[in-house]
Amino acid sequence: MRIALPTNDGTSVSPHFGRSAGFLVFDIEEGQIQKRETIKNPSCHSHEEGACDRGSGESESSHSHAGILSALAGCNVVICAGMGWRAAEALKSAGVSEVVVTEPGLAEEAVSAFLAGELTASNQGFCRCSH
């Protein structure tokens, strides 16, 4: 299993998925972290206040997640502190089986909590960021 988390500092979960500087990717085998790597966010983007909401008027072509999806190819789970609905839908369409929303904090602790069954996938409420 591969678990990805957005990060700005290489240690903690950033508050917003698409605006992060990069992603920490953990390879998990037999319930244990075997490998950890940092991948730069190739398409770090920002958008207007409220643009992650449905009906924001933002066109799909101006809000592509293709670079992020390419960088996270092979990841099964994404743990984040907030993400727009478009990113969540794009990840699911690309084969990510679970998107988990948690509080910002240390990335490794979030992965451990997920592996212990303390975090579960979210079907709603993806946008917990400050817009």
Coordinates of N, CA and C in Angstrom, one line a residue:
M1 N 0.8 -1.2 0.0 CA 0.0 0.0 0.0 C 0.9 1.2 0.0
R2 N 0.4 2.3 -0.7 CA 1.1 3.6 -0.7 C 0.2 4.6 -0.2
I3 N 0.7 5.4 0.7 CA -0.1 6.5 1.4 C 0.6 7.8 1.1
A4 N -0.2 8.8 0.6 CA 0.4 10.1 0.3 C -0.3 11.1 1.2
L5 N 0.5 12.1 1.7 CA 0.0 13.2 2.5 C 0.7 14.5 1.9
P6 N -0.1 15.6 1.8 CA 0.5 16.9 1.4 C 1.3 17.4 2.5
T7 N 2.4 18.1 2.2 CA 3.3 18.7 3.2 C 4.0 19.9 2.6
N8 N 4.3 20.8 3.5 CA 5.0 22.0 3.2 C 6.4 22.0 3.7
D9 N 6.6 21.2 4.8 CA 7.9 21.1 5.5 C 8.6 19.8 5.5
G10 N 8.0 18.8 4.9 CA 8.6 17.4 4.8 C 8.3 16.6 6.1
T11 N 7.6 17.2 7.0 CA 7.3 16.5 8.3 C 5.8 16.5 8.7
S12 N 5.1 17.5 8.4 CA 3.7 17.6 8.8 C 2.7 17.7 7.7
V13 N 1.5 17.4 8.0 CA 0.4 17.5 7.0 C 0.1 19.0 6.8
S14 N 0.1 19.4 5.5 CA -0.2 20.8 5.2 C -1.7 21.0 5.3
P15 N -2.2 22.2 5.5 CA -3.6 22.5 5.7 C -4.4 22.3 4.4
H16 N -3.8 22.3 3.2 CA -4.6 22.2 2.0 C -3.8 21.4 1.0
F17 N -4.4 20.4 0.4 CA -3.8 19.4 -0.5 C -3.2 20.0 -1.7
G18 N -3.9 20.8 -2.5 CA -3.4 21.3 -3.8 C -2.4 22.4 -3.6
R19 N -2.4 23.1 -2.5 CA -1.5 24.2 -2.3 C -0.2 23.8 -1.6
S20 N -0.1 22.5 -1.3 CA 1.1 22.1 -0.6 C 2.4 22.1 -1.5
A21 N 3.5 22.2 -0.9 CA 4.8 22.3 -1.6 C 5.1 20.9 -2.2
G22 N 4.7 19.9 -1.6 CA 5.0 18.5 -2.0 C 4.1 17.5 -1.3
F23 N 4.5 16.2 -1.4 CA 3.8 15.1 -0.8 C 4.8 14.2 -0.2
L24 N 4.4 13.7 1.0 CA 5.2 12.6 1.6 C 4.5 11.3 1.2
V25 N 5.2 10.4 0.7 CA 4.6 9.1 0.2 C 5.3 8.0 1.1
F26 N 4.4 7.2 1.7 CA 4.9 6.1 2.6 C 4.5 4.8 1.9
D27 N 5.5 3.9 1.8 CA 5.2 2.5 1.3 C 5.0 1.7 2.6
I28 N 3.9 1.0 2.6 CA 3.5 0.2 3.7 C 3.5 -1.3 3.4
E29 N 4.1 -2.1 4.2 CA 4.1 -3.6 4.0 C 3.9 -4.2 5.3
E30 N 2.9 -5.1 5.4 CA 2.6 -5.8 6.6 C 2.3 -4.9 7.8
G31 N 1.6 -3.8 7.4 CA 1.2 -2.8 8.4 C 2.3 -1.9 9.0
Q32 N 3.5 -1.9 8.4 CA 4.6 -1.1 8.8 C 5.1 -0.2 7.7
I33 N 5.6 1.0 8.1 CA 6.2 1.9 7.1 C 7.6 1.3 6.7
Q34 N 7.7 1.0 5.4 CA 9.0 0.5 4.9 C 9.9 1.5 4.2
K35 N 9.2 2.5 3.6 CA 9.9 3.5 2.9 C 9.2 4.8 2.9
R36 N 9.9 5.9 2.9 CA 9.3 7.2 2.9 C 10.0 8.1 1.9
E37 N 9.3 8.8 1.0 CA 9.9 9.7 0.1 C 9.1 11.0 0.0
T38 N 9.8 12.0 -0.5 CA 9.1 13.3 -0.7 C 9.1 13.6 -2.2
I39 N 7.9 14.0 -2.7 CA 7.7 14.3 -4.1 C 7.2 15.7 -4.2
K40 N 7.9 16.5 -5.0 CA 7.5 17.9 -5.2 C 6.1 18.0 -5.8
N41 N 5.3 18.9 -5.4 CA 4.0 19.1 -6.1 C 4.2 19.8 -7.4
P42 N 4.1 19.1 -8.5 CA 4.4 19.7 -9.8 C 3.4 20.8 -10.3
S43 N 2.3 20.9 -9.6 CA 1.3 21.8 -10.0 C 0.6 22.5 -8.9
C44 N 1.5 22.9 -7.9 CA 0.9 23.7 -6.8 C 0.1 24.9 -7.3
H45 N -1.1 24.9 -6.9 CA -1.9 26.0 -7.4 C -2.7 26.7 -6.3
S46 N -3.1 27.9 -6.6 CA -3.9 28.6 -5.6 C -5.2 29.0 -6.4
H47 N -6.2 29.3 -5.7 CA -7.4 29.8 -6.3 C -8.1 30.7 -5.4
E48 N -9.1 31.4 -6.0 CA -9.8 32.4 -5.3 C -10.5 31.9 -4.0
E49 N -10.8 32.7 -3.1 CA -11.6 32.4 -1.9 C -12.9 31.7 -2.3
G50 N -13.1 30.5 -1.8 CA -14.3 29.7 -2.1 C -14.3 28.9 -3.4
A51 N -13.2 28.9 -4.1 CA -13.1 28.2 -5.4 C -13.2 26.7 -5.3
C52 N -13.0 26.1 -4.1 CA -13.1 24.7 -4.0 C -14.6 24.3 -3.9
D53 N -15.5 25.2 -3.7 CA -16.9 24.9 -3.6 C -17.5 24.6 -5.0
R54 N -18.5 23.7 -5.0 CA -19.2 23.5 -6.2 C -19.9 24.8 -6.6
G55 N -19.9 25.0 -7.9 CA -20.6 26.2 -8.4 C -19.7 27.4 -8.3
S56 N -18.4 27.3 -8.1 CA -17.6 28.5 -8.0 C -17.4 29.2 -9.3
G57 N -17.8 28.6 -10.4 CA -17.7 29.2 -11.7 C -16.4 29.0 -12.3
E58 N -15.5 28.3 -11.6 CA -14.1 28.1 -12.2 C -14.2 27.0 -13.2
S59 N -13.6 27.1 -14.3 CA -13.7 26.1 -15.4 C -12.8 24.9 -15.0
E60 N -13.2 23.8 -15.5 CA -12.4 22.6 -15.3 C -11.0 22.7 -15.9
S61 N -10.9 23.3 -17.1 CA -9.6 23.4 -17.7 C -8.6 24.3 -17.0
S62 N -9.1 25.3 -16.2 CA -8.2 26.2 -15.5 C -7.8 25.6 -14.1
H63 N -8.4 24.4 -13.8 CA -8.2 23.9 -12.5 C -7.8 22.4 -12.6
S64 N -6.7 22.1 -13.3 CA -6.3 20.7 -13.6 C -5.5 20.2 -12.5
H65 N -5.8 18.9 -12.2 CA -5.0 18.2 -11.2 C -4.1 17.1 -11.8
A66 N -3.9 17.2 -13.1 CA -3.1 16.2 -13.8 C -1.7 16.0 -13.3
G67 N -1.0 17.1 -13.0 CA 0.3 17.0 -12.4 C 0.4 16.3 -11.1
I68 N -0.6 16.6 -10.2 CA -0.6 15.9 -8.9 C -1.0 14.5 -9.1
L69 N -1.9 14.2 -10.0 CA -2.3 12.8 -10.2 C -1.1 12.0 -10.7
S70 N -0.3 12.6 -11.6 CA 0.8 11.9 -12.1 C 1.9 11.6 -11.0
A71 N 2.1 12.6 -10.2 CA 3.1 12.5 -9.1 C 2.7 11.4 -8.1
L72 N 1.4 11.3 -7.9 CA 0.9 10.3 -6.9 C 0.4 9.0 -7.5
A73 N 0.8 8.7 -8.8 CA 0.4 7.5 -9.4 C 0.9 6.3 -8.5
G74 N 0.0 5.4 -8.3 CA 0.3 4.2 -7.6 C -0.1 4.3 -6.1
C75 N -0.5 5.5 -5.7 CA -0.9 5.7 -4.3 C -2.3 5.2 -4.1
N76 N -2.6 4.5 -3.0 CA -3.9 3.9 -2.7 C -4.7 4.8 -1.8
V77 N -4.0 5.5 -0.9 CA -4.7 6.3 0.1 C -4.1 7.7 0.1
V78 N -4.9 8.7 0.3 CA -4.4 10.1 0.5 C -5.0 10.5 1.9
I79 N -4.1 11.0 2.8 CA -4.5 11.6 4.0 C -4.2 13.1 3.9
C80 N -5.2 13.9 4.2 CA -5.0 15.4 4.1 C -5.8 16.1 5.2
A81 N -5.5 17.4 5.3 CA -6.3 18.2 6.3 C -7.4 19.0 5.6
G82 N -7.3 19.1 4.3 CA -8.4 19.8 3.6 C -8.0 19.7 2.1
M83 N -9.1 19.6 1.3 CA -9.0 19.5 -0.2 C -10.3 19.9 -0.8
G84 N -10.2 20.5 -2.0 CA -11.4 20.8 -2.7 C -12.1 19.6 -3.3
W85 N -13.3 19.7 -3.6 CA -14.1 18.5 -4.1 C -13.6 18.1 -5.4
R86 N -13.0 19.0 -6.3 CA -12.5 18.5 -7.6 C -11.3 17.6 -7.4
A87 N -10.4 18.0 -6.5 CA -9.3 17.1 -6.2 C -9.7 15.8 -5.7
A88 N -10.6 15.7 -4.8 CA -11.1 14.5 -4.2 C -11.7 13.6 -5.3
E89 N -12.5 14.2 -6.2 CA -13.1 13.4 -7.3 C -12.0 12.9 -8.3
A90 N -11.0 13.8 -8.6 CA -9.9 13.4 -9.5 C -9.1 12.3 -8.9
L91 N -8.8 12.3 -7.6 CA -8.1 11.2 -7.0 C -8.8 9.9 -7.1
K92 N -10.1 9.9 -6.8 CA -10.9 8.7 -6.8 C -11.0 8.2 -8.3
S93 N -11.1 9.0 -9.2 CA -11.1 8.6 -10.6 C -9.8 8.0 -11.1
A94 N -8.7 8.5 -10.4 CA -7.4 8.0 -10.8 C -7.0 6.7 -10.0
G95 N -7.9 6.2 -9.2 CA -7.7 4.9 -8.5 C -7.3 5.0 -7.1
V96 N -7.3 6.2 -6.5 CA -7.1 6.3 -5.0 C -8.4 5.8 -4.4
S97 N -8.2 4.7 -3.6 CA -9.4 4.1 -3.0 C -9.9 4.8 -1.8
E98 N -9.1 5.5 -1.0 CA -9.5 6.2 0.2 C -8.9 7.6 0.3
V99 N -9.8 8.6 0.6 CA -9.3 9.9 0.9 C -9.8 10.1 2.3
V100 N -8.8 10.4 3.2 CA -9.0 10.6 4.6 C -8.7 12.0 5.0
V101 N -9.7 12.6 5.7 CA -9.5 14.0 6.2 C -9.1 13.9 7.7
T102 N -8.1 14.6 8.1 CA -7.6 14.6 9.5 C -7.2 16.0 9.9
E103 N -6.9 16.2 11.1 CA -6.3 17.5 11.6 C -4.9 17.6 11.1
P104 N -4.4 18.9 10.9 CA -3.0 19.1 10.6 C -2.2 18.5 11.8
G105 N -1.0 18.0 11.5 CA -0.1 17.5 12.5 C 1.0 16.7 11.9
L106 N 1.7 15.9 12.6 CA 2.8 15.2 12.1 C 2.3 14.1 11.1
A107 N 2.9 14.0 9.9 CA 2.5 13.1 8.9 C 2.6 11.6 9.3
E108 N 3.8 11.3 9.9 CA 4.0 9.9 10.4 C 2.9 9.5 11.4
E109 N 2.5 10.4 12.3 CA 1.5 10.1 13.3 C 0.2 9.8 12.6
A110 N -0.1 10.6 11.5 CA -1.4 10.4 10.8 C -1.4 9.0 10.1
V111 N -0.3 8.7 9.5 CA -0.1 7.4 8.9 C -0.3 6.2 9.9
S112 N 0.3 6.4 11.0 CA 0.2 5.4 12.1 C -1.2 5.3 12.6
A113 N -1.9 6.4 12.7 CA -3.3 6.4 13.1 C -4.2 5.7 12.1
F114 N -3.9 5.9 10.8 CA -4.7 5.3 9.8 C -4.4 3.8 9.8
L115 N -3.2 3.4 10.0 CA -2.9 1.9 10.0 C -3.5 1.2 11.2
A116 N -3.7 2.0 12.3 CA -4.3 1.4 13.5 C -5.8 1.5 13.4
G117 N -6.4 2.0 12.3 CA -7.8 2.0 12.2 C -8.5 3.2 12.9
E118 N -7.7 4.2 13.2 CA -8.2 5.3 14.0 C -8.7 6.4 13.0
L119 N -8.3 6.4 11.8 CA -8.8 7.3 10.7 C -9.5 6.5 9.7
T120 N -10.6 7.1 9.2 CA -11.4 6.4 8.2 C -11.7 7.3 7.0
A121 N -12.0 6.7 5.9 CA -12.2 7.5 4.7 C -13.4 8.4 4.8
S122 N -13.4 9.5 4.1 CA -14.5 10.5 4.2 C -15.2 10.5 2.9
N123 N -16.5 10.6 2.9 CA -17.3 10.7 1.7 C -17.8 12.1 1.5
Q124 N -17.5 13.0 2.5 CA -18.0 14.4 2.4 C -17.1 15.2 3.3
G125 N -17.2 16.5 3.2 CA -16.5 17.4 4.1 C -15.0 17.5 3.7
F126 N -14.7 17.4 2.4 CA -13.3 17.4 2.0 C -12.7 18.8 2.3
C127 N -13.4 19.8 2.1 CA -12.8 21.1 2.2 C -12.9 21.6 3.7
R128 N -11.8 21.4 4.4 CA -11.7 21.9 5.7 C -10.6 23.0 5.8
C129 N -10.3 23.5 4.6 CA -9.3 24.6 4.6 C -9.9 25.9 4.8
S130 N -9.2 27.0 4.8 CA -9.7 28.3 5.2 C -10.3 29.1 4.1
H131 N -10.9 28.4 3.2 CA -11.6 29.2 2.1 C -12.9 28.6 1.8

